mmCIF file with all atom_site columns, C-alpha atoms in Angstrom:
data_model
loop_
_atom_site.group_PDB
_atom_site.id
_atom_site.type_symbol
_atom_site.label_atom_id
_atom_site.label_alt_id
_atom_site.label_comp_id
_atom_site.label_asym_id
_atom_site.label_entity_id
_atom_site.label_seq_id
_atom_site.pdbx_PDB_ins_code
_atom_site.Cartn_x
_atom_site.Cartn_y
_atom_site.Cartn_z
_atom_site.occupancy
_atom_site.B_iso_or_equiv
_atom_site.pdbx_formal_charge
_atom_site.auth_seq_id
_atom_site.auth_comp_id
_atom_site.auth_asym_id
_atom_site.auth_atom_id
_atom_site.pdbx_PDB_model_num
ATOM 1   C CA . PHE W 1 1   ? -32.321 -4.933  -19.158 1.00 70.00 ? 14  PHE W CA 1
ATOM 2   C CA . LEU W 1 2   ? -29.119 -2.932  -20.184 1.00 72.00 ? 15  LEU W CA 1
ATOM 3   C CA . HIS W 1 3   ? -29.135 -4.355  -23.765 1.00 72.00 ? 16  HIS W CA 1
ATOM 4   C CA . TRP W 1 4   ? -32.552 -2.949  -24.514 1.00 78.00 ? 17  TRP W CA 1
ATOM 5   C CA . ILE W 1 5   ? -31.337 0.474   -22.770 1.00 80.00 ? 18  ILE W CA 1
ATOM 6   C CA . SER W 1 6   ? -28.345 0.575   -24.830 1.00 75.00 ? 19  SER W CA 1
ATOM 7   C CA . VAL W 1 7   ? -30.499 -0.164  -28.349 1.00 78.00 ? 20  VAL W CA 1
ATOM 8   C CA . GLY W 1 8   ? -33.029 2.591   -27.053 1.00 84.00 ? 21  GLY W CA 1
ATOM 9   C CA . ILE W 1 9   ? -30.554 5.106   -26.601 1.00 81.00 ? 22  ILE W CA 1
ATOM 10  C CA . LEU W 1 10  ? -28.745 4.197   -30.179 1.00 80.00 ? 23  LEU W CA 1
ATOM 11  C CA . GLY W 1 11  ? -32.018 4.598   -31.316 1.00 85.00 ? 24  GLY W CA 1
ATOM 12  C CA . VAL W 1 12  ? -32.723 8.092   -29.984 1.00 86.00 ? 25  VAL W CA 1
ATOM 13  C CA . LEU W 1 13  ? -29.128 8.896   -31.630 1.00 83.00 ? 26  LEU W CA 1
ATOM 14  C CA . MET W 1 14  ? -30.417 7.641   -34.858 1.00 87.00 ? 27  MET W CA 1
ATOM 15  C CA . LEU W 1 15  ? -33.469 9.483   -35.125 1.00 90.00 ? 28  LEU W CA 1
ATOM 16  C CA . ASN W 1 16  ? -31.393 12.600  -34.417 1.00 87.00 ? 29  ASN W CA 1
ATOM 17  C CA . VAL W 1 17  ? -29.458 11.643  -37.414 1.00 87.00 ? 30  VAL W CA 1
ATOM 18  C CA . ILE W 1 18  ? -32.348 11.167  -39.769 1.00 91.00 ? 31  ILE W CA 1
ATOM 19  C CA . GLY W 1 19  ? -33.940 14.470  -38.556 1.00 90.00 ? 32  GLY W CA 1
ATOM 20  C CA . LEU W 1 20  ? -30.713 16.245  -39.654 1.00 87.00 ? 33  LEU W CA 1
ATOM 21  C CA . MET W 1 21  ? -30.658 14.414  -42.871 1.00 90.00 ? 34  MET W CA 1
ATOM 22  C CA . VAL W 1 22  ? -34.366 15.143  -43.130 1.00 92.00 ? 35  VAL W CA 1
ATOM 23  C CA . ALA W 1 23  ? -33.628 18.892  -41.984 1.00 89.00 ? 36  ALA W CA 1
ATOM 24  C CA . PHE W 1 24  ? -30.471 19.490  -44.384 1.00 86.00 ? 37  PHE W CA 1
ATOM 25  C CA . GLY W 1 25  ? -31.463 17.403  -46.837 1.00 89.00 ? 38  GLY W CA 1
ATOM 26  C CA . ALA W 1 26  ? -28.658 16.621  -49.826 1.00 88.00 ? 39  ALA W CA 1
ATOM 27  C CA . SER W 1 27  ? -26.619 19.368  -48.014 1.00 88.00 ? 40  SER W CA 1
ATOM 28  C CA . PHE W 1 28  ? -26.341 16.639  -44.828 1.00 87.00 ? 41  PHE W CA 1
ATOM 29  C CA . PHE W 1 29  ? -24.070 14.644  -46.945 1.00 90.00 ? 42  PHE W CA 1
ATOM 30  C CA . LYS W 1 30  ? -21.520 17.971  -47.618 1.00 89.00 ? 43  LYS W CA 1
ATOM 31  C CA . HIS W 1 31  ? -20.661 18.136  -43.986 1.00 83.00 ? 44  HIS W CA 1
ATOM 32  C CA . ALA W 1 32  ? -18.210 15.367  -42.775 1.00 81.00 ? 45  ALA W CA 1
ATOM 33  C CA . GLY W 1 33  ? -19.116 15.527  -39.177 1.00 79.00 ? 46  GLY W CA 1
ATOM 34  C CA . TYR W 1 34  ? -23.132 14.408  -39.701 1.00 83.00 ? 47  TYR W CA 1
ATOM 35  C CA . VAL W 1 35  ? -21.575 11.648  -42.452 1.00 87.00 ? 48  VAL W CA 1
ATOM 36  C CA . LEU W 1 36  ? -19.586 10.296  -39.936 1.00 83.00 ? 49  LEU W CA 1
ATOM 37  C CA . ASP W 1 37  ? -22.280 10.286  -36.903 1.00 82.00 ? 50  ASP W CA 1
ATOM 38  C CA . LEU W 1 38  ? -24.089 8.394   -39.293 1.00 87.00 ? 51  LEU W CA 1
ATOM 39  C CA . PHE W 1 39  ? -21.304 5.816   -39.672 1.00 85.00 ? 52  PHE W CA 1
ATOM 40  C CA . VAL W 1 40  ? -20.905 5.566   -35.748 1.00 80.00 ? 53  VAL W CA 1
ATOM 41  C CA . VAL W 1 41  ? -24.623 5.489   -34.671 1.00 81.00 ? 54  VAL W CA 1
ATOM 42  C CA . THR W 1 42  ? -25.357 3.071   -37.672 1.00 85.00 ? 55  THR W CA 1
ATOM 43  C CA . SER W 1 43  ? -22.318 0.835   -36.891 1.00 81.00 ? 56  SER W CA 1
ATOM 44  C CA . ALA W 1 44  ? -22.907 0.861   -33.303 1.00 78.00 ? 57  ALA W CA 1
ATOM 45  C CA . LEU W 1 45  ? -26.363 0.094   -33.663 1.00 81.00 ? 58  LEU W CA 1
ATOM 46  C CA . VAL W 1 46  ? -25.996 -2.647  -36.127 1.00 82.00 ? 59  VAL W CA 1
ATOM 47  C CA . LEU W 1 47  ? -23.225 -4.067  -33.577 1.00 79.00 ? 60  LEU W CA 1
ATOM 48  C CA . GLU W 1 48  ? -25.658 -3.690  -30.628 1.00 77.00 ? 61  GLU W CA 1
ATOM 49  C CA . VAL W 1 49  ? -28.596 -5.223  -32.392 1.00 78.00 ? 62  VAL W CA 1
ATOM 50  C CA . PHE W 1 50  ? -27.405 -8.259  -34.896 1.00 79.00 ? 63  PHE W CA 1
ATOM 51  C CA . PHE W 1 51  ? -24.260 -9.349  -33.018 1.00 74.00 ? 64  PHE W CA 1
ATOM 52  C CA . GLU W 1 52  ? -24.330 -11.195 -29.669 1.00 61.00 ? 65  GLU W CA 1
ATOM 53  C CA . ALA W 1 53  ? -20.678 -10.991 -29.574 1.00 54.00 ? 66  ALA W CA 1
ATOM 54  C CA . ASP W 1 54  ? -19.258 -8.641  -26.868 1.00 59.00 ? 67  ASP W CA 1
ATOM 55  C CA . THR W 1 55  ? -18.760 -5.438  -28.531 1.00 61.00 ? 68  THR W CA 1
ATOM 56  C CA . ALA W 1 56  ? -19.009 -3.389  -25.377 1.00 57.00 ? 69  ALA W CA 1
ATOM 57  C CA . GLY W 1 57  ? -15.464 -1.775  -26.165 1.00 62.00 ? 70  GLY W CA 1
ATOM 58  C CA . LEU W 1 58  ? -15.842 -1.100  -29.939 1.00 64.00 ? 71  LEU W CA 1
ATOM 59  C CA . LEU W 1 59  ? -19.298 0.414   -29.110 1.00 64.00 ? 72  LEU W CA 1
ATOM 60  C CA . ILE W 1 60  ? -17.803 2.392   -26.338 1.00 66.00 ? 73  ILE W CA 1
ATOM 61  C CA . ILE W 1 61  ? -15.363 3.881   -28.783 1.00 69.00 ? 74  ILE W CA 1
ATOM 62  C CA . LEU W 1 62  ? -17.615 4.698   -31.754 1.00 67.00 ? 75  LEU W CA 1
ATOM 63  C CA . ASN W 1 63  ? -20.092 6.633   -29.144 1.00 68.00 ? 76  ASN W CA 1
ATOM 64  C CA . LEU W 1 64  ? -17.092 8.192   -27.441 1.00 74.00 ? 77  LEU W CA 1
ATOM 65  C CA . TRP W 1 65  ? -16.688 10.378  -30.730 1.00 71.00 ? 78  TRP W CA 1
ATOM 66  C CA . ARG W 1 66  ? -20.932 11.239  -30.324 1.00 70.00 ? 79  ARG W CA 1
ATOM 67  C CA . ILE W 1 67  ? -19.212 12.947  -26.961 1.00 76.00 ? 80  ILE W CA 1
ATOM 68  C CA . VAL W 1 68  ? -16.432 14.348  -29.032 1.00 77.00 ? 81  VAL W CA 1
ATOM 69  C CA . ARG W 1 69  ? -18.511 16.101  -31.399 1.00 73.00 ? 82  ARG W CA 1
ATOM 70  C CA . VAL W 1 70  ? -21.096 17.917  -28.523 1.00 74.00 ? 83  VAL W CA 1
ATOM 71  C CA . ALA W 1 71  ? -18.115 18.908  -26.835 1.00 77.00 ? 84  ALA W CA 1
ATOM 72  C CA . HIS W 1 72  ? -16.824 20.255  -30.093 1.00 75.00 ? 85  HIS W CA 1
ATOM 73  C CA . GLY W 1 73  ? -20.305 21.987  -30.952 1.00 72.00 ? 86  GLY W CA 1
ATOM 74  C CA . ILE W 1 74  ? -20.579 23.297  -27.183 1.00 76.00 ? 87  ILE W CA 1
ATOM 75  C CA . PHE W 1 75  ? -16.428 25.039  -28.062 1.00 78.00 ? 88  PHE W CA 1
ATOM 76  C CA . GLU W 1 76  ? -17.945 26.731  -31.033 1.00 75.00 ? 89  GLU W CA 1
ATOM 77  C CA . VAL W 1 77  ? -21.014 27.934  -29.698 1.00 73.00 ? 90  VAL W CA 1
ATOM 78  C CA . THR W 1 78  ? -18.943 29.264  -26.986 1.00 79.00 ? 91  THR W CA 1
ATOM 79  C CA . ASP W 1 79  ? -15.989 30.756  -29.231 1.00 78.00 ? 92  ASP W CA 1
ATOM 80  C CA . GLU W 1 80  ? -18.671 32.704  -31.326 1.00 78.00 ? 93  GLU W CA 1
ATOM 81  C CA . ALA W 1 81  ? -20.164 33.942  -28.370 1.00 79.00 ? 94  ALA W CA 1
ATOM 82  C CA . TRP W 1 82  ? -16.926 35.539  -27.032 1.00 83.00 ? 95  TRP W CA 1
ATOM 83  C CA . GLU W 1 83  ? -15.804 36.645  -30.215 1.00 85.00 ? 96  GLU W CA 1
ATOM 84  C CA . ASN W 1 84  ? -19.258 38.642  -30.900 1.00 85.00 ? 97  ASN W CA 1
ATOM 85  C CA . GLU W 1 85  ? -18.692 40.022  -26.902 1.00 89.00 ? 98  GLU W CA 1
ATOM 86  C CA . ILE W 1 86  ? -15.052 41.163  -27.823 1.00 91.00 ? 99  ILE W CA 1
ATOM 87  C CA . GLU W 1 87  ? -16.472 42.512  -31.292 1.00 91.00 ? 100 GLU W CA 1
ATOM 88  C CA . ASP W 1 88  ? -18.934 44.590  -29.115 1.00 92.00 ? 101 ASP W CA 1
ATOM 89  C CA . MET W 1 89  ? -16.677 45.693  -26.534 1.00 93.00 ? 102 MET W CA 1
ATOM 90  C CA . LYS W 1 90  ? -14.181 47.094  -29.317 1.00 94.00 ? 103 LYS W CA 1
ATOM 91  C CA . GLU W 1 91  ? -17.025 49.075  -30.694 1.00 94.00 ? 104 GLU W CA 1
ATOM 92  C CA . ARG W 1 92  ? -18.071 50.155  -27.527 1.00 93.00 ? 105 ARG W CA 1
ATOM 93  C CA . ILE W 1 93  ? -14.230 51.395  -27.040 1.00 94.00 ? 106 ILE W CA 1
ATOM 94  C CA . GLU W 1 94  ? -14.063 52.782  -30.320 1.00 93.00 ? 107 GLU W CA 1
ATOM 95  C CA . GLY W 1 95  ? -17.065 54.693  -29.488 1.00 92.00 ? 108 GLY W CA 1
ATOM 96  C CA . ALA W 1 96  ? -15.979 56.036  -26.683 1.00 93.00 ? 109 ALA W CA 1
ATOM 97  C CA . GLU W 1 97  ? -12.794 57.400  -28.106 1.00 93.00 ? 110 GLU W CA 1
ATOM 98  C CA . GLU W 1 98  ? -14.109 59.022  -30.859 1.00 93.00 ? 111 GLU W CA 1
ATOM 99  C CA . ARG W 1 99  ? -16.641 60.833  -28.114 1.00 92.00 ? 112 ARG W CA 1
ATOM 100 C CA . PHE W 1 100 ? -13.437 61.580  -25.874 1.00 92.00 ? 113 PHE W CA 1
ATOM 101 C CA . ASN W 1 101 ? -11.548 63.246  -29.014 1.00 90.00 ? 114 ASN W CA 1
ATOM 102 C CA . ARG W 1 102 ? -14.836 65.138  -30.228 1.00 91.00 ? 115 ARG W CA 1
ATOM 103 C CA . GLU W 1 103 ? -15.010 66.704  -26.795 1.00 91.00 ? 116 GLU W CA 1
ATOM 104 C CA . CYS W 1 104 ? -11.181 67.134  -26.108 1.00 92.00 ? 117 CYS W CA 1
ATOM 105 C CA . GLY W 1 105 ? -11.119 69.316  -29.479 1.00 90.00 ? 118 GLY W CA 1
ATOM 106 C CA . ALA W 1 106 ? -14.316 71.137  -28.335 1.00 90.00 ? 119 ALA W CA 1
ATOM 107 C CA . ARG W 1 107 ? -12.306 72.185  -25.215 1.00 91.00 ? 120 ARG W CA 1
ATOM 108 C CA . ASP W 1 108 ? -8.937  72.712  -26.770 1.00 90.00 ? 121 ASP W CA 1
ATOM 109 C CA . ARG W 1 109 ? -11.163 75.232  -29.125 1.00 91.00 ? 122 ARG W CA 1
ATOM 110 C CA . ARG W 1 110 ? -12.656 76.712  -26.458 1.00 90.00 ? 123 ARG W CA 1
ATOM 111 C CA . ILE W 1 111 ? -8.962  77.112  -24.660 1.00 92.00 ? 124 ILE W CA 1
ATOM 112 C CA . GLN W 1 112 ? -7.701  78.956  -27.626 1.00 91.00 ? 125 GLN W CA 1
ATOM 113 C CA . GLN W 1 113 ? -11.030 81.063  -27.785 1.00 91.00 ? 126 GLN W CA 1
ATOM 114 C CA . LEU W 1 114 ? -10.805 82.020  -24.190 1.00 90.00 ? 127 LEU W CA 1
ATOM 115 C CA . GLU W 1 115 ? -6.550  82.854  -24.583 1.00 89.00 ? 128 GLU W CA 1
ATOM 116 C CA . ALA W 1 116 ? -7.355  85.204  -27.625 1.00 90.00 ? 129 ALA W CA 1
ATOM 117 C CA . GLN W 1 117 ? -9.627  87.042  -25.166 1.00 87.00 ? 130 GLN W CA 1
ATOM 118 C CA . LEU W 1 118 ? -7.230  87.484  -22.898 1.00 80.00 ? 131 LEU W CA 1
#
């Protein structure tokens, strides 16, 4: 039963890789991570389906790569979001500094005018 669950999961992962191949076309093979995923999932599926030997250790190692890839993807997305937020904050700070400088300049001119009138 567990063997067929493992084969089913690998089948879903293989469908994911095939979907990426269809979506990206030839550029799929230009991305080393996708090609490595293709190799890992295909190898794990072949070992699981065609070899009766105990390949659990190798399958675990091969499938750990998938976990590393997902974690890396999450890190990149999170990192990009943080960078965007930092850029937004920098723009807000620059805008606030510009408004502050304009207001200070206007107040300085007004003070000079009032001092001239005295």
